[in-house]
JSON list of C-alpha atoms in Angstrom, two decimals:
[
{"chain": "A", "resi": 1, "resn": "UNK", "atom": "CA", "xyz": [-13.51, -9.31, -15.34]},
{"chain": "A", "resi": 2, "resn": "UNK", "atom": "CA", "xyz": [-10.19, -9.45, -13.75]},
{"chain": "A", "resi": 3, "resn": "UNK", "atom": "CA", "xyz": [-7.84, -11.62, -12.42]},
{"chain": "A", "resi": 4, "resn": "UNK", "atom": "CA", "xyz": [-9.17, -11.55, -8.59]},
{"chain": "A", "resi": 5, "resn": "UNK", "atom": "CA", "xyz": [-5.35, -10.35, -7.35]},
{"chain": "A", "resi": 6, "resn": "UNK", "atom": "CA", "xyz": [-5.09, -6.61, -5.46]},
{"chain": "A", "resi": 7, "resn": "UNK", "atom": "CA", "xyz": [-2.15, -5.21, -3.86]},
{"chain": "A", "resi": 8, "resn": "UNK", "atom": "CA", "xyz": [-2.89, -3.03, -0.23]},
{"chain": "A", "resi": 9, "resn": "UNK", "atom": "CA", "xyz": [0.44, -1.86, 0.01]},
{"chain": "A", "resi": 10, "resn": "UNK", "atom": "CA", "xyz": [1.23, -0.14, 3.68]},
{"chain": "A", "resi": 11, "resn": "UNK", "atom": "CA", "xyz": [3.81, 1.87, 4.64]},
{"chain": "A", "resi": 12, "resn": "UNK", "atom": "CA", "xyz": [3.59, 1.91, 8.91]},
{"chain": "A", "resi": 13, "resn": "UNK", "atom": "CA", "xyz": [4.81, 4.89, 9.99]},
{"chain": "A", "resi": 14, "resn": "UNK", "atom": "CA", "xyz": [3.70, 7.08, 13.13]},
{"chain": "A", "resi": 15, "resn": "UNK", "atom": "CA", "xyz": [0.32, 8.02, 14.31]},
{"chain": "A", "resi": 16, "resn": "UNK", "atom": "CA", "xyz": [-0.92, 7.30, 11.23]},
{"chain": "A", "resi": 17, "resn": "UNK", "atom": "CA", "xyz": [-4.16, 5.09, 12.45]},
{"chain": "A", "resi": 18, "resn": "UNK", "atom": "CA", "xyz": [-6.36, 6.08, 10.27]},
{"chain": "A", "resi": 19, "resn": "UNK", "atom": "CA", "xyz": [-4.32, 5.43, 6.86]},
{"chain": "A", "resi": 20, "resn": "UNK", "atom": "CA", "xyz": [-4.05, 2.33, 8.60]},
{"chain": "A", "resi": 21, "resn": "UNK", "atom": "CA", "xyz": [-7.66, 1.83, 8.82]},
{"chain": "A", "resi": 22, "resn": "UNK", "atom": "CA", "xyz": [-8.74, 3.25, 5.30]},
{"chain": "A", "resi": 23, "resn": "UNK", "atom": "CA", "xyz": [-6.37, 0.46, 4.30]},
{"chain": "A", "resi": 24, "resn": "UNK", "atom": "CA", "xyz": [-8.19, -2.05, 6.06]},
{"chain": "A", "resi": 25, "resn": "UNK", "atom": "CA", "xyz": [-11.29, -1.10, 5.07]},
{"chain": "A", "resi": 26, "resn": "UNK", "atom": "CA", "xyz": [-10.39, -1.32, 1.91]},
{"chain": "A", "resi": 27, "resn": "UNK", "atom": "CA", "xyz": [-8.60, -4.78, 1.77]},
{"chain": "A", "resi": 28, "resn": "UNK", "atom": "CA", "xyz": [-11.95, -6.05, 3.97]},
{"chain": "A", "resi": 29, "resn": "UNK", "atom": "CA", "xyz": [-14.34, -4.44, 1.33]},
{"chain": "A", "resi": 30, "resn": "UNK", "atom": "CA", "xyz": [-12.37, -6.32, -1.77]},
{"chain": "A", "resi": 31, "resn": "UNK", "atom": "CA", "xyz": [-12.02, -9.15, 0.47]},
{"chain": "A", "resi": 32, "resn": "UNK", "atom": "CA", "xyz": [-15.90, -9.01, 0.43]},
{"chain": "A", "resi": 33, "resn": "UNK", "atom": "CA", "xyz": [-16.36, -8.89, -3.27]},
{"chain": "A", "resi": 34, "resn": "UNK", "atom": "CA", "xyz": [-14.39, -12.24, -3.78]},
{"chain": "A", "resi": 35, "resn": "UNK", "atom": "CA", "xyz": [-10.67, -10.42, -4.75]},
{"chain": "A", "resi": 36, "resn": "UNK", "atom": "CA", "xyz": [-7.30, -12.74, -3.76]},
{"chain": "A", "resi": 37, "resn": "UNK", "atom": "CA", "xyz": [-5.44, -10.37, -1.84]},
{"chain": "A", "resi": 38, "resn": "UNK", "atom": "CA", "xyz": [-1.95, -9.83, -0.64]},
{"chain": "A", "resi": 39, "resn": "UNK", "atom": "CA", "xyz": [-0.78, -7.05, 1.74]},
{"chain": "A", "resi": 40, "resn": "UNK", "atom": "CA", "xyz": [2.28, -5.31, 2.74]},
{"chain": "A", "resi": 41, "resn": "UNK", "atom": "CA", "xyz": [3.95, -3.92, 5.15]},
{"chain": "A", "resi": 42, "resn": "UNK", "atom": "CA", "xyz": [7.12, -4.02, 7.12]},
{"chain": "A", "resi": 43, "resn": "UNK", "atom": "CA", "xyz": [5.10, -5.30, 10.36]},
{"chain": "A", "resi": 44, "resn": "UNK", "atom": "CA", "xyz": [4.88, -9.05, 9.90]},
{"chain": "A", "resi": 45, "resn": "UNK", "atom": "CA", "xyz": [2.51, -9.07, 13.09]},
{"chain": "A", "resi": 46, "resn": "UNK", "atom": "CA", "xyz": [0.20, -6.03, 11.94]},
{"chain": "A", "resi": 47, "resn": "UNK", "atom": "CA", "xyz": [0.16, -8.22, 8.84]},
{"chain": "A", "resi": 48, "resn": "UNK", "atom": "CA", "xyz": [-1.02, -11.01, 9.95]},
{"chain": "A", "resi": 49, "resn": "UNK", "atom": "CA", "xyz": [-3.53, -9.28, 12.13]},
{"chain": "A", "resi": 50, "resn": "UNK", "atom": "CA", "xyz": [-4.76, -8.10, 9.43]},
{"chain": "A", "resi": 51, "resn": "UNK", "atom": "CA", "xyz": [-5.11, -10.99, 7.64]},
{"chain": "A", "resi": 52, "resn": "UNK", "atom": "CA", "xyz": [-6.61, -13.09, 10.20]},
{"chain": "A", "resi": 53, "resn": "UNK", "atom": "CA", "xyz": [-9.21, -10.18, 11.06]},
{"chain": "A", "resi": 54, "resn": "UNK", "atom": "CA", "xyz": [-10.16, -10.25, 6.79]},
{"chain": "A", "resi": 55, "resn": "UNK", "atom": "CA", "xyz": [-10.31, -14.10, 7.26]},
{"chain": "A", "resi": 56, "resn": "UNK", "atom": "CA", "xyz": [-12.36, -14.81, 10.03]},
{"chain": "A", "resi": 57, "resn": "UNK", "atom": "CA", "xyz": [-14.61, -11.88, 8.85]},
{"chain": "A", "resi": 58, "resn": "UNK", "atom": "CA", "xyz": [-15.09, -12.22, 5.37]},
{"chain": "A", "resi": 59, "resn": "UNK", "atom": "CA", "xyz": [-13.74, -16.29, 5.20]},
{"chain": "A", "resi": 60, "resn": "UNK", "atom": "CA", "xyz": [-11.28, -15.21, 2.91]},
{"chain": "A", "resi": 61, "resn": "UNK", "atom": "CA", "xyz": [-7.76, -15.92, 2.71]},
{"chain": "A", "resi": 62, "resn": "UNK", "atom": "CA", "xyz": [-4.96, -13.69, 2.07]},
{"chain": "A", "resi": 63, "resn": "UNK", "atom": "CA", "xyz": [-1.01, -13.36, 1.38]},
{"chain": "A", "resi": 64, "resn": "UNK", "atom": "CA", "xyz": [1.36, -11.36, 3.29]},
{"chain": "A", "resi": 65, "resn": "UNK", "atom": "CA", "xyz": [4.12, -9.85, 2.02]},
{"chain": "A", "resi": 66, "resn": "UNK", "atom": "CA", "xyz": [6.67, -8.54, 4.94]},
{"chain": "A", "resi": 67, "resn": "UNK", "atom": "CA", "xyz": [9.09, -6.17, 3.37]},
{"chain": "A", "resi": 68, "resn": "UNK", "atom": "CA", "xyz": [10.02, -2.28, 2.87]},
{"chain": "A", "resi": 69, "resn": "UNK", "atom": "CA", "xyz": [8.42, -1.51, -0.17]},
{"chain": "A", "resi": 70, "resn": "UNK", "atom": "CA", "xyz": [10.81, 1.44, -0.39]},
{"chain": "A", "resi": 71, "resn": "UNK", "atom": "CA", "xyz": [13.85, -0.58, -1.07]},
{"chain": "A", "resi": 72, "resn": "UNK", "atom": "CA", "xyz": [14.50, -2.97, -4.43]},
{"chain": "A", "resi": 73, "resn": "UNK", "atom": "CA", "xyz": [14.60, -5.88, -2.24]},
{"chain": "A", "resi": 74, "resn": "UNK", "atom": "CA", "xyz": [11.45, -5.08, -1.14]},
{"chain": "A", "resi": 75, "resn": "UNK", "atom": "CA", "xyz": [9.69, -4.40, -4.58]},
{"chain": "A", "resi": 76, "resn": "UNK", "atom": "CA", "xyz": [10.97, -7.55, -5.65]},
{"chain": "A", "resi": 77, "resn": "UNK", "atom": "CA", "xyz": [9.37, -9.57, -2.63]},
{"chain": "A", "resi": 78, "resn": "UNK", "atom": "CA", "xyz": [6.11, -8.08, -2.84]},
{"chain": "A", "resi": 79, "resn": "UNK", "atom": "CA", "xyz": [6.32, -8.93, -7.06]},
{"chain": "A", "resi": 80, "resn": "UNK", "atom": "CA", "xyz": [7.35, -12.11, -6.05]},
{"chain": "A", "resi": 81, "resn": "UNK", "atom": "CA", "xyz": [3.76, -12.47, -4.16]},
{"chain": "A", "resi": 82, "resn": "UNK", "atom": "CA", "xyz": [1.58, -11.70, -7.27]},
{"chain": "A", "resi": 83, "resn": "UNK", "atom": "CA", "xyz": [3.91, -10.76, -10.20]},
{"chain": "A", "resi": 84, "resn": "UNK", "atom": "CA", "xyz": [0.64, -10.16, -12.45]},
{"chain": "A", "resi": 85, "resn": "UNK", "atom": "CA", "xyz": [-1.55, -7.81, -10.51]},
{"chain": "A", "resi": 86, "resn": "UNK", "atom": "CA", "xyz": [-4.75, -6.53, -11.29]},
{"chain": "A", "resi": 87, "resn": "UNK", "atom": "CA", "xyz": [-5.38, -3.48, -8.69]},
{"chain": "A", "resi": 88, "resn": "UNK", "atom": "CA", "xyz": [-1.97, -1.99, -6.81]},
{"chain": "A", "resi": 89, "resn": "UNK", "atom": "CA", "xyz": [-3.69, 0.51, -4.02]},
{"chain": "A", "resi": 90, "resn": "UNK", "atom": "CA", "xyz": [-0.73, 2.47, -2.12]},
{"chain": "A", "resi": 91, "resn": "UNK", "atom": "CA", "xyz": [-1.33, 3.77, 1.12]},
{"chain": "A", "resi": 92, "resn": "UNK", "atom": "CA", "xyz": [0.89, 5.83, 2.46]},
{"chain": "A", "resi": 93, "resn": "UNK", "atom": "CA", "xyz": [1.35, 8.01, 5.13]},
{"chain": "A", "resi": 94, "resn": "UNK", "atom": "CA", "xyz": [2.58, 11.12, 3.64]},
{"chain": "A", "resi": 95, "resn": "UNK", "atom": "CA", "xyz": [5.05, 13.23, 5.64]},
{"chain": "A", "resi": 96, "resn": "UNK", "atom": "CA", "xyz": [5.39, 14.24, 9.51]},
{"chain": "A", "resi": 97, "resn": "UNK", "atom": "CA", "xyz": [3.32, 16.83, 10.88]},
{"chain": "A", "resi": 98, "resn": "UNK", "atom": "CA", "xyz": [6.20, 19.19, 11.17]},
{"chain": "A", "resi": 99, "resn": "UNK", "atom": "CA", "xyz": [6.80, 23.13, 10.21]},
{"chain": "A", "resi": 100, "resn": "UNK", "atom": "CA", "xyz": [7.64, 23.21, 6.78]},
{"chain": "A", "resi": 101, "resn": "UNK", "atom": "CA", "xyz": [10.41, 25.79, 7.34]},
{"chain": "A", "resi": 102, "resn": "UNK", "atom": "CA", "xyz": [12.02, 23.01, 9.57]},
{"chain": "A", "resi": 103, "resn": "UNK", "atom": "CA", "xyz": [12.30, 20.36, 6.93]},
{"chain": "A", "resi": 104, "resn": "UNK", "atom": "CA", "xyz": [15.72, 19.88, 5.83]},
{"chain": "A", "resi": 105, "resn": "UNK", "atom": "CA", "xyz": [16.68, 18.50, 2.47]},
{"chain": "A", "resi": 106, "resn": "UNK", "atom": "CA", "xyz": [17.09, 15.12, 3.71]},
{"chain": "A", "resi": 107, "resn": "UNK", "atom": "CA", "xyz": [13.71, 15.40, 5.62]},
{"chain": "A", "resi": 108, "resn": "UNK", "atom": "CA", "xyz": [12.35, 16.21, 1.78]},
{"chain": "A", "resi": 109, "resn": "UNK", "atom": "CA", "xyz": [14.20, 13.57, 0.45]},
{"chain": "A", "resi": 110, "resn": "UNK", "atom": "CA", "xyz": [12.81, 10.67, 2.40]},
{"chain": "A", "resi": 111, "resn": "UNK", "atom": "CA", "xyz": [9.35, 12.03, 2.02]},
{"chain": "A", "resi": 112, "resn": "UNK", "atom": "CA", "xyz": [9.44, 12.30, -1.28]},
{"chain": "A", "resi": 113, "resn": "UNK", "atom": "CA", "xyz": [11.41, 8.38, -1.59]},
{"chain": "A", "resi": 114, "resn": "UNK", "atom": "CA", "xyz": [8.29, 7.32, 0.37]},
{"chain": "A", "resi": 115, "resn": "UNK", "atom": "CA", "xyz": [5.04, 9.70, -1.72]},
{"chain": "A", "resi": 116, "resn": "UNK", "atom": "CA", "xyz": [6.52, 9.94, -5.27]},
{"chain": "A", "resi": 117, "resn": "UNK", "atom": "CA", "xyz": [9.73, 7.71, -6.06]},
{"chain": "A", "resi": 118, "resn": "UNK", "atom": "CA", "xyz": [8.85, 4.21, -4.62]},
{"chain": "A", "resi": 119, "resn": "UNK", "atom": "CA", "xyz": [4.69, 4.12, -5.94]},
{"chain": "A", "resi": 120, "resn": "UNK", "atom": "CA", "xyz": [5.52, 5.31, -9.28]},
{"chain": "A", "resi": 121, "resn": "UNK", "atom": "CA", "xyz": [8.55, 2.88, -9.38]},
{"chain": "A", "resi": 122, "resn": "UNK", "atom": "CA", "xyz": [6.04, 0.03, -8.39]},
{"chain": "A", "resi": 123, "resn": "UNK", "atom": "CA", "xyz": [3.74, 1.49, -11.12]},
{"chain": "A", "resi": 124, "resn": "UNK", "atom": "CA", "xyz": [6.66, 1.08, -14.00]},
{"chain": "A", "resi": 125, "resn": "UNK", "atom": "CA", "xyz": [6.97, -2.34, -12.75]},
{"chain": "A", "resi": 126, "resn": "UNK", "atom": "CA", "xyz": [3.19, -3.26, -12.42]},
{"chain": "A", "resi": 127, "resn": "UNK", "atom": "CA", "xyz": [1.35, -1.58, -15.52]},
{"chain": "A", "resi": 128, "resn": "UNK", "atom": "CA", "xyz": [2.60, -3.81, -18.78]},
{"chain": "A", "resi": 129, "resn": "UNK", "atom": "CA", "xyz": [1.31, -6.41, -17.63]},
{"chain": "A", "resi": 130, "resn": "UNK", "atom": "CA", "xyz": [-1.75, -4.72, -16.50]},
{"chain": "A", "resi": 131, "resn": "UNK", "atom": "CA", "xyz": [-2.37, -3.07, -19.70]},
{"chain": "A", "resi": 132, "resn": "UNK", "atom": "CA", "xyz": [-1.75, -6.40, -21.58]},
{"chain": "A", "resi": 133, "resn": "UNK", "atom": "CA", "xyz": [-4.57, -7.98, -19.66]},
{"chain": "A", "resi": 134, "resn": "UNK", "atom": "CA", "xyz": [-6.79, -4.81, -20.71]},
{"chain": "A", "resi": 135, "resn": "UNK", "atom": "CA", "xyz": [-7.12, -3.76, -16.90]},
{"chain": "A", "resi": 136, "resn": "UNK", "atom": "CA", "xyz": [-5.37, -1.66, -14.81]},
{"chain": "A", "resi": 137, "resn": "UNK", "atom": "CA", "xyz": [-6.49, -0.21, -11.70]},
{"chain": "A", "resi": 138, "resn": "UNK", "atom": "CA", "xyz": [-3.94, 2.33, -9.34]},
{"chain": "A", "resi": 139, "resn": "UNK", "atom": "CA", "xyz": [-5.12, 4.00, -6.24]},
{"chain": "A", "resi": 140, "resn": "UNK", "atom": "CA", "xyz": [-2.38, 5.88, -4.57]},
{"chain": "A", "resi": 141, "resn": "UNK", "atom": "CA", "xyz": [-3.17, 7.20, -1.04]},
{"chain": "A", "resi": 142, "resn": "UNK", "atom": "CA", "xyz": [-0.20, 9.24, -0.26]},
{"chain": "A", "resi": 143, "resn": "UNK", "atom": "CA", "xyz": [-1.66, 11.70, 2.44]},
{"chain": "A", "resi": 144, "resn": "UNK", "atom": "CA", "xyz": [-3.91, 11.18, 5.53]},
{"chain": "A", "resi": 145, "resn": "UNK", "atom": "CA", "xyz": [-5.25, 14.85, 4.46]},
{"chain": "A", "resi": 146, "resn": "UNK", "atom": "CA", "xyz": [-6.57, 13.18, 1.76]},
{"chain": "A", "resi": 147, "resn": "UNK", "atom": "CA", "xyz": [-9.58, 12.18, 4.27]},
{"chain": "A", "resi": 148, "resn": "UNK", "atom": "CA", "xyz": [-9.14, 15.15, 6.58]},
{"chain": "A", "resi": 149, "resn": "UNK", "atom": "CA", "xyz": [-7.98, 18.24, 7.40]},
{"chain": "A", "resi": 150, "resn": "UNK", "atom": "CA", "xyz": [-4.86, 18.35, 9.78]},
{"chain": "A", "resi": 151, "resn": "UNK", "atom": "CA", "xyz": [-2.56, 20.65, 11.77]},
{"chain": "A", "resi": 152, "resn": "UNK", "atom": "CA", "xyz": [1.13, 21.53, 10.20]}
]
């Protein structure tokens, strides 16, 4: 049994519609089973879409958290909303559809801020507490691929 707390953590970034709807899906299927949730994102309106949609659907409230997950600041807000998680589930959109010769090292750099450095730093700050409680759950969704194939 846990704690009834899940993180959907969201990072907007372009045409990404379908990350954005996995995430949703997600969040509304938890919602479903009873789980407290709190989302994130740097869109306060897409937020509270969101959670208004999850409310009047499955009568169940939830948090937002508006903030760049990427930055400290931001990692500390979204703690702030439920400092002793259950379930963190990272969706993220993975990087551009570009050429991979044309990348250049700060192109890599961002990408790899956004898919490696900030979810595992979220992990290090999430999983003791977890793993005192006896249950920790991470889903990291770092690439639309994940679901299909794409061009690039």
């Amino acid at each position: 049994e846990f704690n009834q707390w899940i993180w959907v953590l969201r990072e907007e970034s372009d045409s990404l519609w379908l990350l954005l709807k996995l995430g949703f899906a997600c969040a509304s299927a938890f919602a479903q089973a009873g789980v407290e949730l709190t989302l994130n994102g740097r869109d306060h309106q897409s937020l509270l879409a969101g959670a208004s949609q999850i409310f009047e659907t499955r009568n169940k409230r939830v948090q937002i958290a508006v903030a760049d997950i990427r930055t400290e600041l931001g990692q500390n807000v979204v703690l702030a909303k439920c400092p002793h998680l259950d379930i963190f589930i990272n969706s993220n959109g993975g990087p551009p559809f570009v050429e991979f010769q044309s990348l250049s090292r700060s192109d890599i750099e961002k990408d790899l801020k956004r898919n490696m450095i900030t979810p595992l730093t979220m992990i290090q700050k999430t999983l003791d507490s977890m793993v005192a409680k006896g249950f920790e759950r991470i889903i990291n969704i770092t690439f639309v691929s994940v679901k299909m194939s794409i061009q690039g």
